[in-house]
Coordinates of C-alpha atoms and ligand atoms in Angstrom, one line a residue:
X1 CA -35.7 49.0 -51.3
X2 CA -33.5 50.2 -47.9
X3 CA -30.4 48.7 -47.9
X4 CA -30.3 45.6 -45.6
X5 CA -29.1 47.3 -42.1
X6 CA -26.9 45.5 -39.2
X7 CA -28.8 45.2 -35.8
X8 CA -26.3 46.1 -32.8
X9 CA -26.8 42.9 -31.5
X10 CA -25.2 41.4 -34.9
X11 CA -22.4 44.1 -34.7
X12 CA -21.0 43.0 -31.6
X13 CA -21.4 39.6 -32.6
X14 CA -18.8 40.1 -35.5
X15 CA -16.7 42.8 -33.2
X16 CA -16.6 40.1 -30.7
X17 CA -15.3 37.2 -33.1
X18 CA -12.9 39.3 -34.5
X19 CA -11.9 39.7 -31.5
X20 CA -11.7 36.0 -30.4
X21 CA -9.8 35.4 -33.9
X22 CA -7.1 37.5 -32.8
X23 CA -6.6 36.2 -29.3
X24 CA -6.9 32.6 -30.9
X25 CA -3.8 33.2 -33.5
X26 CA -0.5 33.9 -31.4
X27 CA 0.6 37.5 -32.2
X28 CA 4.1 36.3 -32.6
X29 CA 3.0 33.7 -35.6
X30 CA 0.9 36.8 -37.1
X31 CA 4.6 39.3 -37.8
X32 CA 6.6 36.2 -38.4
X33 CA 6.7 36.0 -42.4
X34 CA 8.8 33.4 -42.4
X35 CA 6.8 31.3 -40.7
X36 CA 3.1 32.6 -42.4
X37 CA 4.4 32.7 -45.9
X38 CA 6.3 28.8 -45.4
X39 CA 2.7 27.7 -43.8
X40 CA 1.1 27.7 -46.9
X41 CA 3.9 26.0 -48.8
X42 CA 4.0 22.3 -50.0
X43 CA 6.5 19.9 -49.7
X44 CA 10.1 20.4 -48.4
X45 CA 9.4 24.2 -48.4
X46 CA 6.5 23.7 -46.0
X47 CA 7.3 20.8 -44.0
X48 CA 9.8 22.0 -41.6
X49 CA 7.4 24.8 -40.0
X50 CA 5.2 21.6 -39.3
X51 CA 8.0 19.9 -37.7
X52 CA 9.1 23.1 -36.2
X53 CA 6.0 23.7 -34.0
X54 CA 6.5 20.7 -32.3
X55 CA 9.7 21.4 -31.5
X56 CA 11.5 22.6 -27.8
X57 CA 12.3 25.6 -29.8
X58 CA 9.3 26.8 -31.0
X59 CA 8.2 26.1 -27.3
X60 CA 11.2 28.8 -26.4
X61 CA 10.7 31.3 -29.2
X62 CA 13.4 30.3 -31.2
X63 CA 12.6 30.9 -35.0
X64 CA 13.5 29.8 -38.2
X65 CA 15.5 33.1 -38.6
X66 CA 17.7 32.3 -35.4
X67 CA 19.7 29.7 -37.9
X68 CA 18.6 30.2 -41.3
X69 CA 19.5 34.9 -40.7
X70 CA 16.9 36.8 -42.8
X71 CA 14.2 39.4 -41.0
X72 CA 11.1 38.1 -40.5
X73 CA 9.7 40.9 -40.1
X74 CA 9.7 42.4 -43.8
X75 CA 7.3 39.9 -46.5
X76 CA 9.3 40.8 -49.1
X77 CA 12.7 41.0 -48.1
X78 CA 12.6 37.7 -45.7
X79 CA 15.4 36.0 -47.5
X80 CA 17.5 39.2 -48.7
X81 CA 21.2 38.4 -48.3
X82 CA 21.2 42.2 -48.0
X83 CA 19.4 41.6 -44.4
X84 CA 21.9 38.4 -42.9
X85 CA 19.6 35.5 -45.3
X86 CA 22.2 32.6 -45.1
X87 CA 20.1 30.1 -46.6
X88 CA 20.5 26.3 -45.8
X89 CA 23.4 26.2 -44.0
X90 CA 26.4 23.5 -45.3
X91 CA 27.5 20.4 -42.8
X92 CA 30.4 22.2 -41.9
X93 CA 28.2 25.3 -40.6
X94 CA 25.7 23.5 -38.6
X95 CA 27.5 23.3 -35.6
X96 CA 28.4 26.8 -35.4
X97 CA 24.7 27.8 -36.4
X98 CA 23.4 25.7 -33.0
X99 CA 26.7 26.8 -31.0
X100 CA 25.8 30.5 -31.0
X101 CA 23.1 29.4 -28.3
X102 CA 24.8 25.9 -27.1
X103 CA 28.0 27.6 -26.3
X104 CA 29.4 25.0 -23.7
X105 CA 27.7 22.1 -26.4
X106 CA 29.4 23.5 -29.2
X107 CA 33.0 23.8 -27.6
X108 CA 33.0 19.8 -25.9
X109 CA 31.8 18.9 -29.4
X110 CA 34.5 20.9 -31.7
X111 CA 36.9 19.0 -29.3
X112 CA 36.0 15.7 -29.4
X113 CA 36.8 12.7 -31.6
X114 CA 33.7 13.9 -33.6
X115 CA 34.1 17.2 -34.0
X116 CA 37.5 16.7 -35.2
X117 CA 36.5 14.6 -38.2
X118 CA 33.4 17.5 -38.9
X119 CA 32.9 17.6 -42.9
X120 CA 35.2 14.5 -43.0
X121 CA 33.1 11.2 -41.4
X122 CA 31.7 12.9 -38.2
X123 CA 28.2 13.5 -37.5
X124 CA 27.0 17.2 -36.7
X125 CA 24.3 18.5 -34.4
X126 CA 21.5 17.4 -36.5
X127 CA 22.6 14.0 -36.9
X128 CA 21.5 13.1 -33.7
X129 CA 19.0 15.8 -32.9
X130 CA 17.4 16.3 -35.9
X131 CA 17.3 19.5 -37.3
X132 CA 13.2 21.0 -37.2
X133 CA 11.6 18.7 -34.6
X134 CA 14.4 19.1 -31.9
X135 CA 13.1 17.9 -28.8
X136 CA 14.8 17.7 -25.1
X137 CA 17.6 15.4 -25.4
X138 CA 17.4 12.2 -23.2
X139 CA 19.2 9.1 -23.8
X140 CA 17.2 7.4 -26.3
X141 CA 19.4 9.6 -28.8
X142 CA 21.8 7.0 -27.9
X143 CA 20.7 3.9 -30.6
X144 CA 22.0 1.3 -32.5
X145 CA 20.2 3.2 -35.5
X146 CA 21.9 6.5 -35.2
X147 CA 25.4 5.4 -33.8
X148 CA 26.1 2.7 -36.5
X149 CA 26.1 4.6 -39.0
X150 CA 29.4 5.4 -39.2
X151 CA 30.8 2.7 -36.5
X152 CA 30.3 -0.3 -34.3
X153 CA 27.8 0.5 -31.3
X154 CA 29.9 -1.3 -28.4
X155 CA 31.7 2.5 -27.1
X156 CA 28.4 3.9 -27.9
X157 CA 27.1 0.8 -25.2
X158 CA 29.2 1.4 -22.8
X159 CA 28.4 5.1 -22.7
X160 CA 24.8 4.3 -22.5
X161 CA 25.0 2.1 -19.5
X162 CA 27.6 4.5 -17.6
X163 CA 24.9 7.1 -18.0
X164 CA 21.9 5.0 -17.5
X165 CA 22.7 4.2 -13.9
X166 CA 23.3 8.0 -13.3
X167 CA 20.2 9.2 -14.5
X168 CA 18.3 6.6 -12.5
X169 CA 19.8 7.9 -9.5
X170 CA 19.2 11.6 -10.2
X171 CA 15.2 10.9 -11.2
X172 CA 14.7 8.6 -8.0
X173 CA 16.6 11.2 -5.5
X174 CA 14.6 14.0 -7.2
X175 CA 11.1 11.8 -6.8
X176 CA 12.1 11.6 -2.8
X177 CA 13.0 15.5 -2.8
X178 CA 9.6 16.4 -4.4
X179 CA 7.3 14.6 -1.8
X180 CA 10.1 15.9 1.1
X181 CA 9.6 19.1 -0.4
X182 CA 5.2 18.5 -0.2
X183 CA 5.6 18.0 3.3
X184 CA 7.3 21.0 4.0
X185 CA 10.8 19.4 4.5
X186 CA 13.3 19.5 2.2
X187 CA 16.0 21.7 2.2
X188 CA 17.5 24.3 -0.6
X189 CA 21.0 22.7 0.3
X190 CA 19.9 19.0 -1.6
X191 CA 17.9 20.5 -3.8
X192 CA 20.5 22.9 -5.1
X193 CA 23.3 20.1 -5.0
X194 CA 20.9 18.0 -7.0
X195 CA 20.7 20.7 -9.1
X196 CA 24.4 21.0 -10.0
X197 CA 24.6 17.3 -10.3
X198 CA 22.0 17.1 -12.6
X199 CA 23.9 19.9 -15.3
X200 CA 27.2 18.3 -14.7
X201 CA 26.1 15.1 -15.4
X202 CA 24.4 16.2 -19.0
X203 CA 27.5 17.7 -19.8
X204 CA 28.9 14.3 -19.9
X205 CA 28.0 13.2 -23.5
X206 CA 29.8 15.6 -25.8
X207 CA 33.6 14.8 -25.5
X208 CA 32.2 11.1 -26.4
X209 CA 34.7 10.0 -24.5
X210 CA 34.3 6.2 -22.7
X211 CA 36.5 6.5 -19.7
X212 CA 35.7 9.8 -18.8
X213 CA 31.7 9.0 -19.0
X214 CA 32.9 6.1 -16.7
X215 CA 35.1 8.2 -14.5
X216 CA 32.7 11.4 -14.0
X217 CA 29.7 9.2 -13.7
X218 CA 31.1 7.8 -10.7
X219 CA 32.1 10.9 -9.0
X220 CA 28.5 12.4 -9.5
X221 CA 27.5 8.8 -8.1
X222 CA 29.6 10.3 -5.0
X223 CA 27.9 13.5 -4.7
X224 CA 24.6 11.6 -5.4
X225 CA 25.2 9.2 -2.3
X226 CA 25.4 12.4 -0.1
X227 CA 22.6 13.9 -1.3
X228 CA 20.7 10.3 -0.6
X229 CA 22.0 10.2 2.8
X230 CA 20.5 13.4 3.5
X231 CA 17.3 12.3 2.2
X232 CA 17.7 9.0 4.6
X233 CA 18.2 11.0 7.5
X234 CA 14.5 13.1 7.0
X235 CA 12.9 10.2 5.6
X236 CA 13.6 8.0 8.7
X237 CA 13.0 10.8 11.2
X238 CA 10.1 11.5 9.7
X239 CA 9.1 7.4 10.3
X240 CA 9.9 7.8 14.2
X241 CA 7.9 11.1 14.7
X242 CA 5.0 9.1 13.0
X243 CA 5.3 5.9 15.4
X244 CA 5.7 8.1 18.3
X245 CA 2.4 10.0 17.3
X246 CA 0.9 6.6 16.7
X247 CA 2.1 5.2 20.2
X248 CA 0.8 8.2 22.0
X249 CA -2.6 8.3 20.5
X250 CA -3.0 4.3 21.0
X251 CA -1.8 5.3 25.0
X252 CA -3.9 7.8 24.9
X253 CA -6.9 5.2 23.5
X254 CA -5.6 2.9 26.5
X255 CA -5.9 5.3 29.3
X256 CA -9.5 6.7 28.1
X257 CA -10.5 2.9 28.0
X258 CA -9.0 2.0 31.3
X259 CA -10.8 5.1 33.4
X260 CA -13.8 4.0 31.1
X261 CA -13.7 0.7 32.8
X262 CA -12.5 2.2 36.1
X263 CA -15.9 4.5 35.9
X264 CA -17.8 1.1 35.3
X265 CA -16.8 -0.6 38.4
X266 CA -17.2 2.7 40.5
X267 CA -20.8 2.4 39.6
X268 CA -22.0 -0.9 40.5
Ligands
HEC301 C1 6.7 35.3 -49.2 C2 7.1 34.0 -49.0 C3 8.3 33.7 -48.2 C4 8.8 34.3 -47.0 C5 8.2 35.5 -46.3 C6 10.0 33.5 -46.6 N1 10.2 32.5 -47.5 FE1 11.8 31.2 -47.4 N2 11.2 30.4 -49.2 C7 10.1 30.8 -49.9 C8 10.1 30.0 -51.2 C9 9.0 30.1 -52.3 C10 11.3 29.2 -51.2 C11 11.7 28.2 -52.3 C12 12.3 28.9 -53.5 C13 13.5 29.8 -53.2 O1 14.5 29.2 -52.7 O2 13.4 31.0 -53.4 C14 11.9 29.5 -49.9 C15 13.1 28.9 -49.5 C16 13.7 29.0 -48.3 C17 14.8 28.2 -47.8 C18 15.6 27.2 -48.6 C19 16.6 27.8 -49.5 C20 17.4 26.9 -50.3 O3 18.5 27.2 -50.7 O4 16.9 25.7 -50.5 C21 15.0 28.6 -46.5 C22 16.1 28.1 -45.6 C23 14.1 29.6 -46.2 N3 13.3 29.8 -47.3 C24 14.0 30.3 -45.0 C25 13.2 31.4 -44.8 C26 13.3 32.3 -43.6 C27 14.3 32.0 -42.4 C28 12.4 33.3 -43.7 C29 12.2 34.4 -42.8 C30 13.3 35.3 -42.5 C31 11.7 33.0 -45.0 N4 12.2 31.9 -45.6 C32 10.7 33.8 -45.5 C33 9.2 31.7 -49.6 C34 9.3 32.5 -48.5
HEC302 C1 17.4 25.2 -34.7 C2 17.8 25.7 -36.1 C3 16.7 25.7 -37.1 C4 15.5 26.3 -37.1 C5 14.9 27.1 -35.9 C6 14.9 26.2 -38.4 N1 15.8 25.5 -39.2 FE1 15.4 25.1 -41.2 N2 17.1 24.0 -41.2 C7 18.1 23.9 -40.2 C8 19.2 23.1 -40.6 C9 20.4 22.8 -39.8 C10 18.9 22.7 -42.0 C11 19.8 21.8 -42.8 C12 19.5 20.4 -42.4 C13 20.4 19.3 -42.9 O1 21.4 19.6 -43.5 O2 20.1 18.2 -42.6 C14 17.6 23.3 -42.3 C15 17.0 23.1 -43.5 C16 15.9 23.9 -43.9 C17 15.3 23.9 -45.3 C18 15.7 23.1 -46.5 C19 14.9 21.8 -46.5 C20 15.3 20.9 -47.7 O3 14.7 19.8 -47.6 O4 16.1 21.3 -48.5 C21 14.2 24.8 -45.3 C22 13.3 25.1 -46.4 C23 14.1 25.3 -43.9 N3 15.1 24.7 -43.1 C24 13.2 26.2 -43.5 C25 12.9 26.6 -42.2 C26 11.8 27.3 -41.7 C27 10.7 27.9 -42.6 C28 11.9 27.4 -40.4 C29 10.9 28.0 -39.4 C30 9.6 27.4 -39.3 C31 13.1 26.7 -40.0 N4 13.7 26.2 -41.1 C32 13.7 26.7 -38.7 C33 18.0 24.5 -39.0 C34 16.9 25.2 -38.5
HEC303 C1 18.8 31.4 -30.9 C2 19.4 30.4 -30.0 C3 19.3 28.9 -30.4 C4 19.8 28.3 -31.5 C5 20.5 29.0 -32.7 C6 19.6 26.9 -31.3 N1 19.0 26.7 -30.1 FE1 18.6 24.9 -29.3 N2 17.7 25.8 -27.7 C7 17.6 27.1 -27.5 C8 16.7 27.4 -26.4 C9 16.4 28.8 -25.9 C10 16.3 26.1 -25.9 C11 15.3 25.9 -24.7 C12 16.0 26.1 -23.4 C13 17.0 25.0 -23.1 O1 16.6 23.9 -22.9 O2 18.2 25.3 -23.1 C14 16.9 25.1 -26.8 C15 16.8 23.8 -26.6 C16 17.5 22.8 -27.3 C17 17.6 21.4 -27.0 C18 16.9 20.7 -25.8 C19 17.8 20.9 -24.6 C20 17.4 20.1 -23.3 O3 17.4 20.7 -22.2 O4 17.1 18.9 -23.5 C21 18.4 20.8 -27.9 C22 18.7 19.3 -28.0 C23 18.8 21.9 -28.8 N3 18.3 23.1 -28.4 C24 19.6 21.6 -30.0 C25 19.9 22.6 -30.9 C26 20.5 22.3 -32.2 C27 20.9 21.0 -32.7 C28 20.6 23.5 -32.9 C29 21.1 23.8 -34.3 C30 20.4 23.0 -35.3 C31 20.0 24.6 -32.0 N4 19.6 24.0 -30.8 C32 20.0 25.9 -32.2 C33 18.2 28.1 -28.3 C34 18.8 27.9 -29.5
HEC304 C1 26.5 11.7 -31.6 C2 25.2 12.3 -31.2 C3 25.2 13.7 -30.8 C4 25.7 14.8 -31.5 C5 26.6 14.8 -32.7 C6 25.3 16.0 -30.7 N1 24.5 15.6 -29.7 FE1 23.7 16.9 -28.3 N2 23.1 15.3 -27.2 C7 23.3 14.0 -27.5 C8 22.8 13.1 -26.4 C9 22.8 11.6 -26.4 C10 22.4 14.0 -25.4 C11 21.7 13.7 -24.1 C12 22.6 13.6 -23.0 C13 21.9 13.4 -21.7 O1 20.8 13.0 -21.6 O2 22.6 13.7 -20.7 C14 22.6 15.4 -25.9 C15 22.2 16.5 -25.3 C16 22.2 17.8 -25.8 C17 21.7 19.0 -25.2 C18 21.0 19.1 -23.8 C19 22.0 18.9 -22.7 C20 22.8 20.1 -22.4 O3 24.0 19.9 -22.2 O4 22.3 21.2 -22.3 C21 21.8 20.0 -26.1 C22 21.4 21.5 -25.9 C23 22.5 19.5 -27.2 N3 22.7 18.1 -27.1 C24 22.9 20.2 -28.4 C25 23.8 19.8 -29.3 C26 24.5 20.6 -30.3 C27 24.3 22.1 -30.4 C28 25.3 19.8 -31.0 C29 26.3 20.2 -32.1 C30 27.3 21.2 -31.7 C31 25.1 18.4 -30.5 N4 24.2 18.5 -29.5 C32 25.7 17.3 -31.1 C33 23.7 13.5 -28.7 C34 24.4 14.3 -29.7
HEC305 C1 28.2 10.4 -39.1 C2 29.0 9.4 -38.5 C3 28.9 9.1 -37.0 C4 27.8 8.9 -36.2 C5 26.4 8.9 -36.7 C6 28.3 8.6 -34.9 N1 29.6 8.7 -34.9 FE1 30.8 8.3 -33.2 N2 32.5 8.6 -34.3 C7 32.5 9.0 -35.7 C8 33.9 9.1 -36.1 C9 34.3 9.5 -37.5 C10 34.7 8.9 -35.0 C11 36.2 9.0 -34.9 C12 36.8 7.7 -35.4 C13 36.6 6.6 -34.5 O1 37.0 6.6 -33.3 O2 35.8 5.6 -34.9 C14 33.8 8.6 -33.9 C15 34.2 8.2 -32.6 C16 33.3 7.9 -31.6 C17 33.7 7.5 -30.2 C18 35.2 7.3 -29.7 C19 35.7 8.7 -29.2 C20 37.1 8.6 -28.7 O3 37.7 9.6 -28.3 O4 37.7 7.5 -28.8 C21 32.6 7.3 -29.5 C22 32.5 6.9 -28.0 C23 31.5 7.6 -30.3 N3 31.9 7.9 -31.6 C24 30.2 7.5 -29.9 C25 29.1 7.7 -30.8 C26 27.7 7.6 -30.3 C27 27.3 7.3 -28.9 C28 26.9 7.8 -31.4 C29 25.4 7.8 -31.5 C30 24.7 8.7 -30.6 C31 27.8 8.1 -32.5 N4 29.1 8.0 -32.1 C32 27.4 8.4 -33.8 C33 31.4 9.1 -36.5 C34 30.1 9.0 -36.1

């Protein structure tokens, strides 16, 4: 009996869903051992590449080597000390592990009320952010569940509020900017300020500091009030030029209807 033969057609069949298979799994995933051989792990060895792919890091090509050292390149040296391995790191480490990339983060934090009790009472990074499925930070993080842990939540309040009314302002100016911007009119100059506004302002939280929330808060307020102004100014130009266009087209109706009529009494 011959040996049971491919037909062309069938060849490209498979070449072609090879090739789909390797379009479909990122290349990034397929060289990253850590993150193949942990995949097929249970429990607590597993879990955290789960929570890790939903994570804004994953999203940004941060891997698990970028805090845990090791190559992830080599299968069977991963996790060689020889090749920068540091395993899980200690409380103590953690904000130095996020701080390499969070430079600014990590220095308002080390100076603050909580980074001065760090390994002694204070909470580190992942206390509040979690440490696999970090996500972008909003003021949610900011709960009775996470802050009373270690102390009443009435500072923590107060913060929150300060901040609140802030952010309010900055997503409502930036709403107004956005459809400015659709119609062609908004200028680099607000955006650009809003811009700056927006990264002081989320450097507010770190220093956990009440008054200075308060005080900062209200100086961005300021700068926010400029930028609405601005906005203001467009927004009610933009109103006239429309009722100026609707009164000349409705004069402009008139004066057709009126040599209509005109034509009318002509011709009787
Ligand atoms: C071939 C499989 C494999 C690869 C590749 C691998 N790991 Fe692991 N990893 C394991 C196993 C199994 C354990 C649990 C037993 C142990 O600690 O050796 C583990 C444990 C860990 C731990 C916990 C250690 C502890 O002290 O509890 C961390 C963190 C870790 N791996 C990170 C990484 C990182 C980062 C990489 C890539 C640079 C990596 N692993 C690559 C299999 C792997
Ligand atoms: C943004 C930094 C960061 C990234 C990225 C990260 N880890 Fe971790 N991981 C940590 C921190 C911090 C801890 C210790 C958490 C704690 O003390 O609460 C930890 C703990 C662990 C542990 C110990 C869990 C346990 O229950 O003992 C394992 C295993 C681990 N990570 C594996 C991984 C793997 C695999 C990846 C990649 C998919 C990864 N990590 C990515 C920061 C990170
Ligand atoms: C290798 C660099 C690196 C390390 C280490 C790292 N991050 Fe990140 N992180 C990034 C990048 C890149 C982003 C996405 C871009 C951005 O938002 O800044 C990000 C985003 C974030 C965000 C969302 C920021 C936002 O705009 O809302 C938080 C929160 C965060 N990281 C916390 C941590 C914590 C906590 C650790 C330590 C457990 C850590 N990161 C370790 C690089 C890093
Ligand atoms: C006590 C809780 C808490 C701790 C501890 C904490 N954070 Fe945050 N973090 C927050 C809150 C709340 C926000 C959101 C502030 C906002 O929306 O303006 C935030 C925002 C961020 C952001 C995004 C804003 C920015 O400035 O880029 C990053 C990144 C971040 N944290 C990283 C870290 C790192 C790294 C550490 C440790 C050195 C840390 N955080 C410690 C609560 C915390
Ligand atoms: C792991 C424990 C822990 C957690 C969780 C924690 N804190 Fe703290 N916090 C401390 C310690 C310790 C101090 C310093 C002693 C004190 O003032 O109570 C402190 C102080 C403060 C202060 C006063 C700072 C000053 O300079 O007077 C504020 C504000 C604050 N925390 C806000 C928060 C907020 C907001 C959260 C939740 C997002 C939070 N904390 C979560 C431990 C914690």
């Amino acid at each position: 009996m011959k040996p049971a033969r491919i037909s062309g057609s069938m060849r490209t069949l498979f070449i072609l869903t090879f090739c789909l298979l390797l379009s479909v799994v990122p290349l990034a995933a397929q060289e990253n051992t850590c993150v193949q051989c942990h995949g097929s792990l249970p429990g607590r060895y597993g879990e955290p590449v789960l929570l890790w792919k939903t994570s804004v890091h994953a999203g940004n090509g941060v891997y698990c080597h970028e805090c845990h050292g090791g190559d992830p390149k080599d299968m069977t040296n991963a996790m060689n000390p020889s090749r920068g391995f540091k395993g899980v790191p200690k409380q103590t480490a953690i904000p130095e592990t996020c701080g390499r990339c969070h430079v600014g983060v990590l220095k308002d934090f080390m100076g603050s009320a909580h980074g001065k009790k760090l390994g002694n009472g204070g909470p580190t990074c992942v206390t509040c952010h979690g440490n696999h499925a970090i996500k972008k930070a909003s003021l949610d993080l900011i709960n009775e569940k996470t802050c009373t842990k270690c102390h009443p939540y009435e500072r923590a309040r107060l913060m929150k509020q300060a901040m609140q009314a802030t952010e309010g302002r900055i997503t409502s100016l930036d709403n107004r900017i956005q459809t400015l911007k659709l119609q062609g009119k908004a200028s680099e100059g607000m955006e650009q300020g809003l811009f700056n506004a927006r990264n002081r302002f989320h450097t507010l939280f770190h220093d956990v500091m009440v008054e200075k929330v308060r005080s900062e808060s209200t100086a961005i307020d300021k700068e926010l009030e400029t930028i609405g102004a601005q906005i203001d100014a467009i927004e009610q130009a933009e109103k006239k030029r429309k009722i100026a266009g609707s009164v000349a087209i409705a004069g402009a109706l008139l004066a057709a209807l009126f040599f209509r009529l005109l034509g009318k009494t002509y011709d009787n």
